[in-house]
Short mmCIF file of C-alpha atoms and ligand atoms in Angstrom, two decimals:
data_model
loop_
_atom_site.label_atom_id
_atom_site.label_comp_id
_atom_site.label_asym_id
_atom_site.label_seq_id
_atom_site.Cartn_x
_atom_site.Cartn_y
_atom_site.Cartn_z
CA UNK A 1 54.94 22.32 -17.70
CA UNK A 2 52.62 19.76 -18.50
CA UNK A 3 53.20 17.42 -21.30
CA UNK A 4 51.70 18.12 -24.86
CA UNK A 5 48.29 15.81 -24.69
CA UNK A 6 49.10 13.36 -26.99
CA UNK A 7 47.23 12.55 -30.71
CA UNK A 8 46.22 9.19 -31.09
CA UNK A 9 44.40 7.37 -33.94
CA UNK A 10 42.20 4.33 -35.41
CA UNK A 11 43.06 3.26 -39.36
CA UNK A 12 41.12 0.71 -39.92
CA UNK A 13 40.76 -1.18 -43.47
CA UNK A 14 37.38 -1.12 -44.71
CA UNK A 15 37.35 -4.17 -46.45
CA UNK A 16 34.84 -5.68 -43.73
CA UNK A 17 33.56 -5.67 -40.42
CA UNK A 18 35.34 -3.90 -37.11
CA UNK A 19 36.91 -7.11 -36.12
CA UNK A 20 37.36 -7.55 -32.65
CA UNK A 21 41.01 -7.27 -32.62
CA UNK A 22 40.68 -4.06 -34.25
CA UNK A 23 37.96 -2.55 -31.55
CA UNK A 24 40.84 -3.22 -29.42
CA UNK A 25 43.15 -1.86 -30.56
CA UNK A 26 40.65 0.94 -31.35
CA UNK A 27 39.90 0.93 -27.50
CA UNK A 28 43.66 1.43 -26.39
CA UNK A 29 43.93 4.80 -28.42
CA UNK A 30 40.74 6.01 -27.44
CA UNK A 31 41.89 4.91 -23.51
CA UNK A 32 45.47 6.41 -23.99
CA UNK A 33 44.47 9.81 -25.69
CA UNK A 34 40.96 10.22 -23.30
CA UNK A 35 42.84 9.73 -20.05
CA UNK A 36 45.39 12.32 -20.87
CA UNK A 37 42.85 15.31 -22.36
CA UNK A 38 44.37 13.81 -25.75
CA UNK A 39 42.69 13.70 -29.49
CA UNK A 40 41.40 10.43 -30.84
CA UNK A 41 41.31 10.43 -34.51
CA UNK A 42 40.05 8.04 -36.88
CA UNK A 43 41.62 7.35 -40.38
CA UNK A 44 40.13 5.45 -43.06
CA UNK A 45 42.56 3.43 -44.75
CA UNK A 46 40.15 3.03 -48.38
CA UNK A 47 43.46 3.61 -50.80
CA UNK A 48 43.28 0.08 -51.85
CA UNK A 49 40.11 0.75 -53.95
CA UNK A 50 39.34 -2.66 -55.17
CA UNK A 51 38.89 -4.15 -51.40
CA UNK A 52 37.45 -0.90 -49.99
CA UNK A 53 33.92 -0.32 -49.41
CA UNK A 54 31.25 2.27 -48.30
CA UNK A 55 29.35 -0.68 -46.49
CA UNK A 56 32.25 -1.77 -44.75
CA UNK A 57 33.43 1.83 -43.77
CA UNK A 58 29.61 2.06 -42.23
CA UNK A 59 29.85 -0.89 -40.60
CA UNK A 60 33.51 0.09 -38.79
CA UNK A 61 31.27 3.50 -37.53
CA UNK A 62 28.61 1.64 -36.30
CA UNK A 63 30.61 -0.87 -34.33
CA UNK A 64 32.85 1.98 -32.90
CA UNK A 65 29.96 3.55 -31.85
CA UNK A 66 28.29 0.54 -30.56
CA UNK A 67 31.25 0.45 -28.42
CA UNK A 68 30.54 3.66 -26.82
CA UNK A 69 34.16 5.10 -28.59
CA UNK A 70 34.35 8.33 -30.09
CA UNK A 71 36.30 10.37 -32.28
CA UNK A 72 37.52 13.57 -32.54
CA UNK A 73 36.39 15.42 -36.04
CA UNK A 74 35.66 13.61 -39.22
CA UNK A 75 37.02 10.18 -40.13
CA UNK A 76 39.52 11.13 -42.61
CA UNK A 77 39.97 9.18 -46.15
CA UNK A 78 43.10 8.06 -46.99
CA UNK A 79 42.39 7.97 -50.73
CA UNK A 80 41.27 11.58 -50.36
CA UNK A 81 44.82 12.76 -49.46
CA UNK A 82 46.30 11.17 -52.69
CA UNK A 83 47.42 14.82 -53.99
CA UNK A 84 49.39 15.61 -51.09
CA UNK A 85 50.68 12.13 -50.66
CA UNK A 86 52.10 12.69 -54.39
CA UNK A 87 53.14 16.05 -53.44
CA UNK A 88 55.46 14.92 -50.02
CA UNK A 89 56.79 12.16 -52.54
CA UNK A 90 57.81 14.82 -54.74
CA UNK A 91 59.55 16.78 -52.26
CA UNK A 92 61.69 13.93 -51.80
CA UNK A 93 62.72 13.86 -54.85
CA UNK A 94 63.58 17.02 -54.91
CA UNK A 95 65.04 16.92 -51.64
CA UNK A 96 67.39 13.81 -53.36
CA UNK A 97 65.80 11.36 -50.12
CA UNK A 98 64.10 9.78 -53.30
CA UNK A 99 64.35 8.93 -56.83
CA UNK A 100 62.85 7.84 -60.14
CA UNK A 101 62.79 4.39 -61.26
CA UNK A 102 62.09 3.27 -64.91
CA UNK A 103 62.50 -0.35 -64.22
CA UNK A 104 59.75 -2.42 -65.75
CA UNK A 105 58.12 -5.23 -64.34
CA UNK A 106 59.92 -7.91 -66.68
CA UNK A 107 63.09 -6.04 -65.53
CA UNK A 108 62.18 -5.96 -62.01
CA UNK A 109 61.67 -9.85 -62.24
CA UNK A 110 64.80 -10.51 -64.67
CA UNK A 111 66.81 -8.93 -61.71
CA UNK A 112 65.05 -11.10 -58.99
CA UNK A 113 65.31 -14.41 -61.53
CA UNK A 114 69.38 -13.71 -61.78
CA UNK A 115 69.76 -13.03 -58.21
CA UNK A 116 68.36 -16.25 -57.42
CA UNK A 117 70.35 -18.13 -59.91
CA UNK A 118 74.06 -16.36 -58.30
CA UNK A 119 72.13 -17.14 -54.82
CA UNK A 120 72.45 -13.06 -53.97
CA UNK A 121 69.50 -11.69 -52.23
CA UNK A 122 66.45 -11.26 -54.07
CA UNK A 123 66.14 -7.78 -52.78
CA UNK A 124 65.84 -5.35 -56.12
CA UNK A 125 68.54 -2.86 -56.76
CA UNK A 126 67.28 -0.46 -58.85
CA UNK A 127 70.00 0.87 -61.44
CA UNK A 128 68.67 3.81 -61.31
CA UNK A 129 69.13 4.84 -57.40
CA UNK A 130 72.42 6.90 -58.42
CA UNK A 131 71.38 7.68 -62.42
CA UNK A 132 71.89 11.27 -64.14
CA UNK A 133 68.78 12.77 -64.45
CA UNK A 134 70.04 13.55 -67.84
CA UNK A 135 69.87 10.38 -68.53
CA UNK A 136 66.52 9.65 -67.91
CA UNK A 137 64.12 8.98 -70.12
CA UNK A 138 60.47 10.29 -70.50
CA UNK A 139 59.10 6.98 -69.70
CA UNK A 140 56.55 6.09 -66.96
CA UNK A 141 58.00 5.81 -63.92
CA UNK A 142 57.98 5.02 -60.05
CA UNK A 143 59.09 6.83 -57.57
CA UNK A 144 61.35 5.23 -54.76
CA UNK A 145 62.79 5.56 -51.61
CA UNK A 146 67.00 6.01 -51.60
CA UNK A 147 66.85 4.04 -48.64
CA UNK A 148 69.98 3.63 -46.33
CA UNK A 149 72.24 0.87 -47.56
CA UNK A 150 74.20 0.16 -44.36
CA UNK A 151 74.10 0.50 -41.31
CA UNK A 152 70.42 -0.36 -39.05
CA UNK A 153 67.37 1.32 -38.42
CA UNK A 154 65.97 0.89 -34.99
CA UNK A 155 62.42 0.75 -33.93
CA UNK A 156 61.63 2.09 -30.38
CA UNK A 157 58.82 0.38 -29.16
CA UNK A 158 57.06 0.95 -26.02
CA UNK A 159 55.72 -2.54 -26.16
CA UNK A 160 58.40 -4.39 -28.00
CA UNK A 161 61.72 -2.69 -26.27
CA UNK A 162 64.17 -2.27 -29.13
CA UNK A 163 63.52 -3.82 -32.35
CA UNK A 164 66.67 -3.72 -34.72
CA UNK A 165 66.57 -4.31 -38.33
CA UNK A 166 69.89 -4.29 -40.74
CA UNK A 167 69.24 -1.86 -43.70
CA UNK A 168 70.18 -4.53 -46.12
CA UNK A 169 67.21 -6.22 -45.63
CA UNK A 170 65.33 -3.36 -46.93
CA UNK A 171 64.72 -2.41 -50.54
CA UNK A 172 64.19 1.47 -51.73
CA UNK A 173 60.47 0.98 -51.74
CA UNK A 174 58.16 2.33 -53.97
CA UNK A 175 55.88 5.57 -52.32
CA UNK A 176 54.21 6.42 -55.78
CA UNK A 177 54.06 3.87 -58.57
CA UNK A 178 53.63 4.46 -62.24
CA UNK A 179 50.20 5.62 -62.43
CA UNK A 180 50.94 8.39 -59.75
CA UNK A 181 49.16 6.88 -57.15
CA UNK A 182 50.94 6.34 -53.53
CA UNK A 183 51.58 2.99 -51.50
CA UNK A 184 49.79 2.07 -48.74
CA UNK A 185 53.22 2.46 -46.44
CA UNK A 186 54.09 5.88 -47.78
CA UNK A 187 50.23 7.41 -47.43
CA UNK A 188 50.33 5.60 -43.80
CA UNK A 189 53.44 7.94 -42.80
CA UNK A 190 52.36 11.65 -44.54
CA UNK A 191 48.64 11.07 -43.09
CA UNK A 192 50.24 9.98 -39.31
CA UNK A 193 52.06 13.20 -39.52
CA UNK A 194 49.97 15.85 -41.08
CA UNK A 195 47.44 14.23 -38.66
CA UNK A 196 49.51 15.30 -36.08
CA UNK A 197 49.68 11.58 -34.65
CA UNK A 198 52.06 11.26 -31.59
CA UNK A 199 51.46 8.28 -30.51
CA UNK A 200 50.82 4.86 -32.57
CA UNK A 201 48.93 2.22 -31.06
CA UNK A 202 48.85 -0.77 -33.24
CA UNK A 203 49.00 -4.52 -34.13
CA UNK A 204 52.43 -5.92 -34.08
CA UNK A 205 51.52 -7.78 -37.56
CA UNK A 206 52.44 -3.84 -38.34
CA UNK A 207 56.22 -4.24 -36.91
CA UNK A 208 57.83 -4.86 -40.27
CA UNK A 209 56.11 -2.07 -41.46
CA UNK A 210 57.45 0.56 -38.85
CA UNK A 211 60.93 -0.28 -40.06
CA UNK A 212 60.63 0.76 -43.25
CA UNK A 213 57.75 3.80 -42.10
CA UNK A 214 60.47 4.99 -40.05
CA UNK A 215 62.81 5.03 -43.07
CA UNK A 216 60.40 8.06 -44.94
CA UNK A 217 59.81 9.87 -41.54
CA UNK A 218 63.81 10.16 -41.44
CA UNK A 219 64.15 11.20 -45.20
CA UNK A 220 61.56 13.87 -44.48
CA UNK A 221 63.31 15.03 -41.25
CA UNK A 222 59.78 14.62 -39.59
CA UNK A 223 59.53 13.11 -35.92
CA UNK A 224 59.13 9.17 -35.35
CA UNK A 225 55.43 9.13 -33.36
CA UNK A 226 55.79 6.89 -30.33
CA UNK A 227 55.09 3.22 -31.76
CA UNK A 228 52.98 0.30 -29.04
CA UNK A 229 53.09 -2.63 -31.57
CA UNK A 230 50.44 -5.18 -29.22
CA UNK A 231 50.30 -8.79 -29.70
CA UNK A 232 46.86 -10.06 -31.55
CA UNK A 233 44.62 -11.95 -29.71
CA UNK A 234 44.26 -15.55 -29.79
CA UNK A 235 41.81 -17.91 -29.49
CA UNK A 236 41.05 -19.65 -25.97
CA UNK A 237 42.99 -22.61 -27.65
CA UNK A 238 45.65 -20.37 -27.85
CA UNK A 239 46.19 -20.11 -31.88
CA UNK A 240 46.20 -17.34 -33.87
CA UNK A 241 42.04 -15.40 -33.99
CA UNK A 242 40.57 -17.04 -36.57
CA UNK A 243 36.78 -17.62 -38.24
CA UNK A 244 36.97 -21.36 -36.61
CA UNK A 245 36.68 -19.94 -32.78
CA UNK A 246 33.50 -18.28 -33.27
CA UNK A 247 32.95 -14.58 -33.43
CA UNK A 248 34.82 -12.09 -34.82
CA UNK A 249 33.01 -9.28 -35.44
CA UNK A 250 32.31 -6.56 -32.87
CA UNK A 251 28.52 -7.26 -33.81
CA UNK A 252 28.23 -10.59 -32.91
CA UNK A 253 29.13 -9.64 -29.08
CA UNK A 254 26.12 -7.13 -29.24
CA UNK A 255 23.97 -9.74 -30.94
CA UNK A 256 25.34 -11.57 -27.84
CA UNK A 257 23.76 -9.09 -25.40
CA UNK A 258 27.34 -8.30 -23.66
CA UNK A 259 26.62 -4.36 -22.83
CA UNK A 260 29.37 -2.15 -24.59
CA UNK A 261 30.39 -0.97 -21.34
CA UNK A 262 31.59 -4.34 -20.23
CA UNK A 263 33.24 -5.13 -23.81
CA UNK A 264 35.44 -1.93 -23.12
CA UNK A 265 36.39 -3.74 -19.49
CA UNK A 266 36.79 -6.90 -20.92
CA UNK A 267 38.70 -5.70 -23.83
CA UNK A 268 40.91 -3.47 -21.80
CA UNK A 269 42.28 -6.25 -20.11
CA UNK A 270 43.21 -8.57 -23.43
CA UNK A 271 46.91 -7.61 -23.87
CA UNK A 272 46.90 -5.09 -21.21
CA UNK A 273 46.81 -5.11 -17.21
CA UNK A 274 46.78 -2.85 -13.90
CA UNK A 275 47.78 -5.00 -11.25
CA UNK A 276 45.43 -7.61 -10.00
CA UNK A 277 42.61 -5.17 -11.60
CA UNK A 278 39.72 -7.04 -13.25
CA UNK A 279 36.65 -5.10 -13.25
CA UNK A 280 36.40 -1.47 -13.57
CA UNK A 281 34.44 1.51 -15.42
CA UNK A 282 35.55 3.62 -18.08
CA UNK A 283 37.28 6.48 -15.47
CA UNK A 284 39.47 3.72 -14.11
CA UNK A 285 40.43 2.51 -17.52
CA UNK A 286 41.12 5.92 -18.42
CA UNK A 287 43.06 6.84 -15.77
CA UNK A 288 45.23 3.66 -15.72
CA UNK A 289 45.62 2.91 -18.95
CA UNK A 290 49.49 3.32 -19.94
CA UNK A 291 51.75 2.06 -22.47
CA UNK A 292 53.80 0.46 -20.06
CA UNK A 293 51.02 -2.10 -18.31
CA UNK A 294 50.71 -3.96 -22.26
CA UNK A 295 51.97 -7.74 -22.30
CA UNK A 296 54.31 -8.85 -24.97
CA UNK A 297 52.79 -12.55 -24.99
CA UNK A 298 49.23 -12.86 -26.74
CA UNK A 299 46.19 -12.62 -24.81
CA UNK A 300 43.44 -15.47 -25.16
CA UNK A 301 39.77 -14.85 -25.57
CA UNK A 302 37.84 -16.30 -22.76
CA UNK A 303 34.33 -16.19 -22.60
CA UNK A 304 33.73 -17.17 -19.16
CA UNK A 305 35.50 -14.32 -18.17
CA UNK A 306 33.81 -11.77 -20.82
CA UNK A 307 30.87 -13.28 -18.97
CA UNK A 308 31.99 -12.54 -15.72
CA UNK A 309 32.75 -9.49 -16.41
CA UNK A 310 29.45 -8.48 -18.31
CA UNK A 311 27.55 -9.78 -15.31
CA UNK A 312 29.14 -7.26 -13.09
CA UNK A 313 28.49 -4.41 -15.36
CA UNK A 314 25.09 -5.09 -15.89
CA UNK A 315 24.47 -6.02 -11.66
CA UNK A 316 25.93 -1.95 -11.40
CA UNK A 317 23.88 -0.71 -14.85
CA UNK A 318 21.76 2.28 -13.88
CA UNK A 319 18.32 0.91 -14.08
CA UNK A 320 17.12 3.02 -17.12
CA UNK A 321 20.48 2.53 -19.19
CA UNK A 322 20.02 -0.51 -18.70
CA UNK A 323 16.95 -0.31 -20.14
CA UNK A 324 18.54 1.44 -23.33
CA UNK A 325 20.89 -1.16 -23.99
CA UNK A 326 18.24 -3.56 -23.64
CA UNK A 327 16.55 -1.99 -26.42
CA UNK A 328 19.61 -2.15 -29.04
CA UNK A 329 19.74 -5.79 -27.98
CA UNK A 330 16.78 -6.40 -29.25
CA UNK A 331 17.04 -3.77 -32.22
CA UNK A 332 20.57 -5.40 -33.32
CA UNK A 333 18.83 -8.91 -32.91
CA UNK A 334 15.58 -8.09 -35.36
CA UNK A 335 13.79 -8.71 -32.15
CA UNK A 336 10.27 -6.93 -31.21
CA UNK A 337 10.65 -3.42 -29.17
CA UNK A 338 9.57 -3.43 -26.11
CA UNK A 339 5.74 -1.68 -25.36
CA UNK A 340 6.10 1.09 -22.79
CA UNK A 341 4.01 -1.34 -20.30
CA UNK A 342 6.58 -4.16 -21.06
CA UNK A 343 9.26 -1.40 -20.05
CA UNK A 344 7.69 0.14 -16.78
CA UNK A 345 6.96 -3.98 -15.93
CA UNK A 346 10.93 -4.57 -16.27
CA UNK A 347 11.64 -1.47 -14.98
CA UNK A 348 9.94 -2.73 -11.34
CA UNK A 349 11.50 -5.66 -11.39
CA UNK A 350 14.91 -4.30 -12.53
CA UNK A 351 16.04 -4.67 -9.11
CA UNK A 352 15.75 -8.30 -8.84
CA UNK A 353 16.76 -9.53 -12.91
CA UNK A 354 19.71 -7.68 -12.91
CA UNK A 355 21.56 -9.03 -9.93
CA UNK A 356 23.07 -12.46 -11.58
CA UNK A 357 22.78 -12.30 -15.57
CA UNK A 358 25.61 -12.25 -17.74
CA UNK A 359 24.27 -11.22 -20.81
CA UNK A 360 21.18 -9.42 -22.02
CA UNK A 361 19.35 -12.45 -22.94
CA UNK A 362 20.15 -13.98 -19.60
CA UNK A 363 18.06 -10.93 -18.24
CA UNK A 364 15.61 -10.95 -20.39
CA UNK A 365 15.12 -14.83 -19.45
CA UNK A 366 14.61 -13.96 -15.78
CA UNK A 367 12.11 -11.05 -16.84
CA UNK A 368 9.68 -13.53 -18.55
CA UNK A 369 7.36 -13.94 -15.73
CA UNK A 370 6.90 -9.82 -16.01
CA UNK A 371 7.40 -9.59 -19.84
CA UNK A 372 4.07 -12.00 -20.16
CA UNK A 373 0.65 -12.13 -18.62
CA UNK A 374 -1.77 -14.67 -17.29
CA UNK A 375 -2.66 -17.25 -18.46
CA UNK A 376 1.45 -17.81 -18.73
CA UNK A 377 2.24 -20.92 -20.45
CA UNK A 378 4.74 -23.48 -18.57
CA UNK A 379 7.21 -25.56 -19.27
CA UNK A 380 7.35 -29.55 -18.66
CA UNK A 381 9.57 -28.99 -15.16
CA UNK A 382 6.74 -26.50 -14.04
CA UNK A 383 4.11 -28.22 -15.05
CA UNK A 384 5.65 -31.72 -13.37
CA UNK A 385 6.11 -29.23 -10.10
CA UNK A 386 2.26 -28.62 -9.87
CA UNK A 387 1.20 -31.98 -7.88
CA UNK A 388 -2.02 -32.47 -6.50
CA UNK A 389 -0.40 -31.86 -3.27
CA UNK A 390 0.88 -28.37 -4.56
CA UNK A 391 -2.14 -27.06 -6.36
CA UNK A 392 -3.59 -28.08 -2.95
CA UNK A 393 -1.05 -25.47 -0.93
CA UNK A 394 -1.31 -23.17 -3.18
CA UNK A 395 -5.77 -23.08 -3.33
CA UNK A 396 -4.68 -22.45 0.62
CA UNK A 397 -2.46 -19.34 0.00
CA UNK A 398 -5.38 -18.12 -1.85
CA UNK A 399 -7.36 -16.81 0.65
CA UNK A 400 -4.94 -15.53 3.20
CA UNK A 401 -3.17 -13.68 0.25
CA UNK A 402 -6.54 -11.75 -0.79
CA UNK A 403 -6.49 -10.06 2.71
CA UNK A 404 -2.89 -9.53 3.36
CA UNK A 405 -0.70 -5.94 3.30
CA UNK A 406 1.21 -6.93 0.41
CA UNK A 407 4.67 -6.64 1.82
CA UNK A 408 7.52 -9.33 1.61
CA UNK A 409 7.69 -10.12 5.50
CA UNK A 410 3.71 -10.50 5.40
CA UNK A 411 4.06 -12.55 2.22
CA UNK A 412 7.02 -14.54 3.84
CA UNK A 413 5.05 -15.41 6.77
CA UNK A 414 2.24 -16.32 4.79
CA UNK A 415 4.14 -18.60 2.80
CA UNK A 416 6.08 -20.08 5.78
CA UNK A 417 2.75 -20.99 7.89
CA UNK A 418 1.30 -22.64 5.15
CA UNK A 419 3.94 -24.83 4.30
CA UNK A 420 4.34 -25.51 8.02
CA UNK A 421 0.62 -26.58 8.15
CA UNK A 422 1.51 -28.70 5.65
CA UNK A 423 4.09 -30.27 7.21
CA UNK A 424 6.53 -29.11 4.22
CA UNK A 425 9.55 -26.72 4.11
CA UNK A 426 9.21 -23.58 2.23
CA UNK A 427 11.82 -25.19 -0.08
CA UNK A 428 9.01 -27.74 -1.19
CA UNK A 429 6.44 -24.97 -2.12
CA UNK A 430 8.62 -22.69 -3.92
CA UNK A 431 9.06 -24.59 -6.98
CA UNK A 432 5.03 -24.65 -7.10
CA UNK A 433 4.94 -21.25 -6.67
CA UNK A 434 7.13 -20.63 -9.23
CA UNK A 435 5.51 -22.68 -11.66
CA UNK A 436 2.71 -20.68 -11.16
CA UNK A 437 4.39 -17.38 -11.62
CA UNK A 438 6.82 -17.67 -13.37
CA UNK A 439 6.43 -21.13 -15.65
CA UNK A 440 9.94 -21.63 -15.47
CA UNK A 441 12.62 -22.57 -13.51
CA UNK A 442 14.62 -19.33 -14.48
CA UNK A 443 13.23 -16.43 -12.26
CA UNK A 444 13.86 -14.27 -9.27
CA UNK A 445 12.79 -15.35 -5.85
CA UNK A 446 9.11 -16.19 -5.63
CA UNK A 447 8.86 -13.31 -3.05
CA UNK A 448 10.00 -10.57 -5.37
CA UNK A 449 7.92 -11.70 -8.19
CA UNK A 450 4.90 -11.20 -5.90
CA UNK A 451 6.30 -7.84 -5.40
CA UNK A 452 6.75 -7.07 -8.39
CA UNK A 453 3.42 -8.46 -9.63
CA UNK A 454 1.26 -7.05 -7.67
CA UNK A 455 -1.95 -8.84 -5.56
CA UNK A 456 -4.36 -8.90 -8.30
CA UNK A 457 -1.69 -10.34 -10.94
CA UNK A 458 -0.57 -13.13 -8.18
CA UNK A 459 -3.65 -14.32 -7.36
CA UNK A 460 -5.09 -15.08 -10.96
CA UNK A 461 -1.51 -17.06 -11.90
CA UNK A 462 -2.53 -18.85 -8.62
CA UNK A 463 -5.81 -19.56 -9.54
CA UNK A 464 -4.40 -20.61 -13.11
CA UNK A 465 -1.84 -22.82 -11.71
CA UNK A 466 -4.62 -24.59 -8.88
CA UNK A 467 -6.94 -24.85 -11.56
CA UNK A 468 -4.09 -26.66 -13.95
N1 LIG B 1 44.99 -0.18 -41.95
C1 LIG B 1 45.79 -1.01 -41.13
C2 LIG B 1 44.97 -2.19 -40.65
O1 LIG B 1 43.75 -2.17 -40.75
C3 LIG B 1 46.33 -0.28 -39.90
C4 LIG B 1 47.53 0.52 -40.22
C5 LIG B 1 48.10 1.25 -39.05
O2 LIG B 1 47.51 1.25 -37.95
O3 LIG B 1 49.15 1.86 -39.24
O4 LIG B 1 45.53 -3.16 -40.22
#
């Protein structure tokens, strides 16, 4: 029998934007369920309504689907599912897993201020864990977890191994406070389960949290999901992620021009590994990706490498998707669209852009001499590489370039007998030529821009640059 496909899930906090940290860990659920025919869900977590908003929420979607990574059904509100977060709590209590509290604050801290004093644990005991319901009163009220006194409750992690904490260090916390509605730990567990959630993939600042999660999953005789706590990423410097390093938000990387499809590479690898595996596309990732290959040590952002990686994505890009993403580059970077000449002009010369850039605006450097027409302005290294000597060379090529079948060995040979006449190697008359194409240093090989270009297009920039 095959094993059940397994129910992952997202849940972020929309309190901002889908930090990068979080499209990862986003990314490993979507890997781990879509490589085993699995559901990827995605949660809101908007109960804390003074932080949540319907921008941020927006801006989590759009990031996720920048990122190429979808979900299964609706996102689902957490602060939607308040009823039937009140209504598990209630079964606890009647079930006797849970009980009401009438401690007030001042009490609360009165308790904590004494314990201190007597140097007990701080760790409130409510008096009424073990109180006659007769004896309650019709006060407000929370309602609390009876919590295990002794003994330990053990985390399984697939990441972590083991993780052991002694009851005692656990209060009977709160699931629904005074005014009825639930805590954030307590909506966490009834949503993981009713969402059917097998397995949680998740930051390990969440570890503490499992303990006492796992706490209300026992009370309510439900099964503990598989838990992955993952180390967060650091910095290159090695220190926790923070504003200082530079950007954090999934946004910034497309404002970067880094293609989505080499963010999921890059990001795969951050925290997780399969062997000596670097660069791969999404079927790889989804076949490989396992539990088992995540590190316990933090991984470091490294841009070189997200580089590195980007430029092999974009080298293998389908020509025309490439062409897409260009488009959201320029979109997400309140950039003008491209005209549909611009597009079938980078479209020829696709072939020869997309070989060594790293980014989208590395590309879209190399494209200039296509993305612009004559006269072509040029900057000061062009314009100091168009000597009398060179202008001279290139008034030569003029001629012999009007007549010739516009083919790179033709144009090769051209080039090559000219400088040769000229007692100069081809290396001498390239940077002319490119100053007359392209204006800039940046470009493909003067032989493709020809290509590209066309005879009528080469010849006026040579005329331009003679004439300079
Ligand atoms: N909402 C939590 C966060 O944004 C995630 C909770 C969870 O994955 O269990 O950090």
């Amino acid at each position: 029998m095959s094993p059940t496909p397994p129910v992952t899930r997202f849940a972020p906090s929309p309190t901002g934007y889908l930090h990068i940290g979080g499209a990862r860990t986003a990314l490993f659920n979507w890997l781990y369920a879509r490589g085993r025919g699995g559901t990827f869900l995605l949660r809101i977590e908007d109960t804390d309504r003074a932080r949540s908003t319907p921008e941020a929420t927006e801006a989590i979607l759009k990031g996720l689907t920048w990122l190429g990574l979808d979900w299964d059904g609706e996102p689902i509100s957490q602060h939607a599912r308040q009823e039937r977060h009140a209504e598990v709590a209630l079964q606890m209590l009647e079930a006797g897993t849970a009980y009401k509290c009438f401690s007030t604050q001042e009490e609360i801290a009165a308790f904590r201020e004494a314990a201190k004093a007597e140097k007990r644990s701080t760790l409130f005991l409510s008096p009424w864990r073990d109180a006659d319901p007769a004896s309650h009163p019709d006060a407000p009220h929370a309602v609390r977890l009876k919590a295990p006194r002794d003994g330990v409750t053990v985390i399984k992690d697939a990441v972590q191994g083991d993780v052991t904490i002694r009851n005692a260090e656990l209060d009977d916390m709160i699931l629904l406070r005074s005014d009825g509605t639930p805590t954030y730990m307590h909506a966490v567990v009834v949503d993981d389960h009713d969402m059917g959630v097998t397995h949680v993939i998740r930051g390990d600042d969440h570890l503490n949290n499992a303990a006492r999660q796992a706490q209300i999953y026992t009370a309510m005789g439900w099964e503990i999901p598989v838990w992955a706590h993952i180390p967060l990423i650091h910095g290159p410097d090695g220190k926790k992620l923070s504003k200082r390093h530079g950007a954090l938000g999934i946004e910034e990387y497309a404002a970067m021009g880094y293609p989505p499809a080499a963010m999921r590479n890059y990001l795969a690898r951050l925290g997780w590994s399969h062997g000596d595996d670097e660069l791969f596309d999404d079927a790889q990732a989804k076949a490989w990706f396992d539990l088992s290959g995540i590190g316990k040590s933090p991984a470091r952002l490294d841009f070189k490498k997200l580089e590195h990686v980007a430029g092999y994505h974009i080298a293998r890009m389908d020509d025309d998707d490439l062409l897409t993403e260009i488009d959201r580059f320029l979109a997400a970077t309140q950039q003008e669209p491209l005209s549909p000449a611009l597009k079938d002009g980078l479209r020829a010369a696709m072939y020869c852009l997309k070989d060594r850039a790293r980014s989208l605006p590395q590309l879209i450097e190399k494209a200039y001499f296509v993305l612009n027409s004559h006269p072509i302005d040029r900057d000061e290294k062009s314009r100091e590489a168009l000597t009398d000597v060179s202008r001279g060379i290139l008034k030569e090529l003029t001629p012999q370039l009007q007549n010739a079948s516009w083919t790179r060995d033709t144009l090769e040979a051209i080039v090559g007998q000219v400088s040769e006449a000229h007692g100069v190697k081809l290396g001498k008359v390239a940077p002319a030529l490119r100053a007359a194409l392209a204006g800039r240093p940046v470009s493909p090989s003067v032989f493709d821009m020809m290509l590209v270009l066309g005879r009528e297009e080469t010849l006026a920039r040579l005329s331009d640059a003679a004439a300079a």
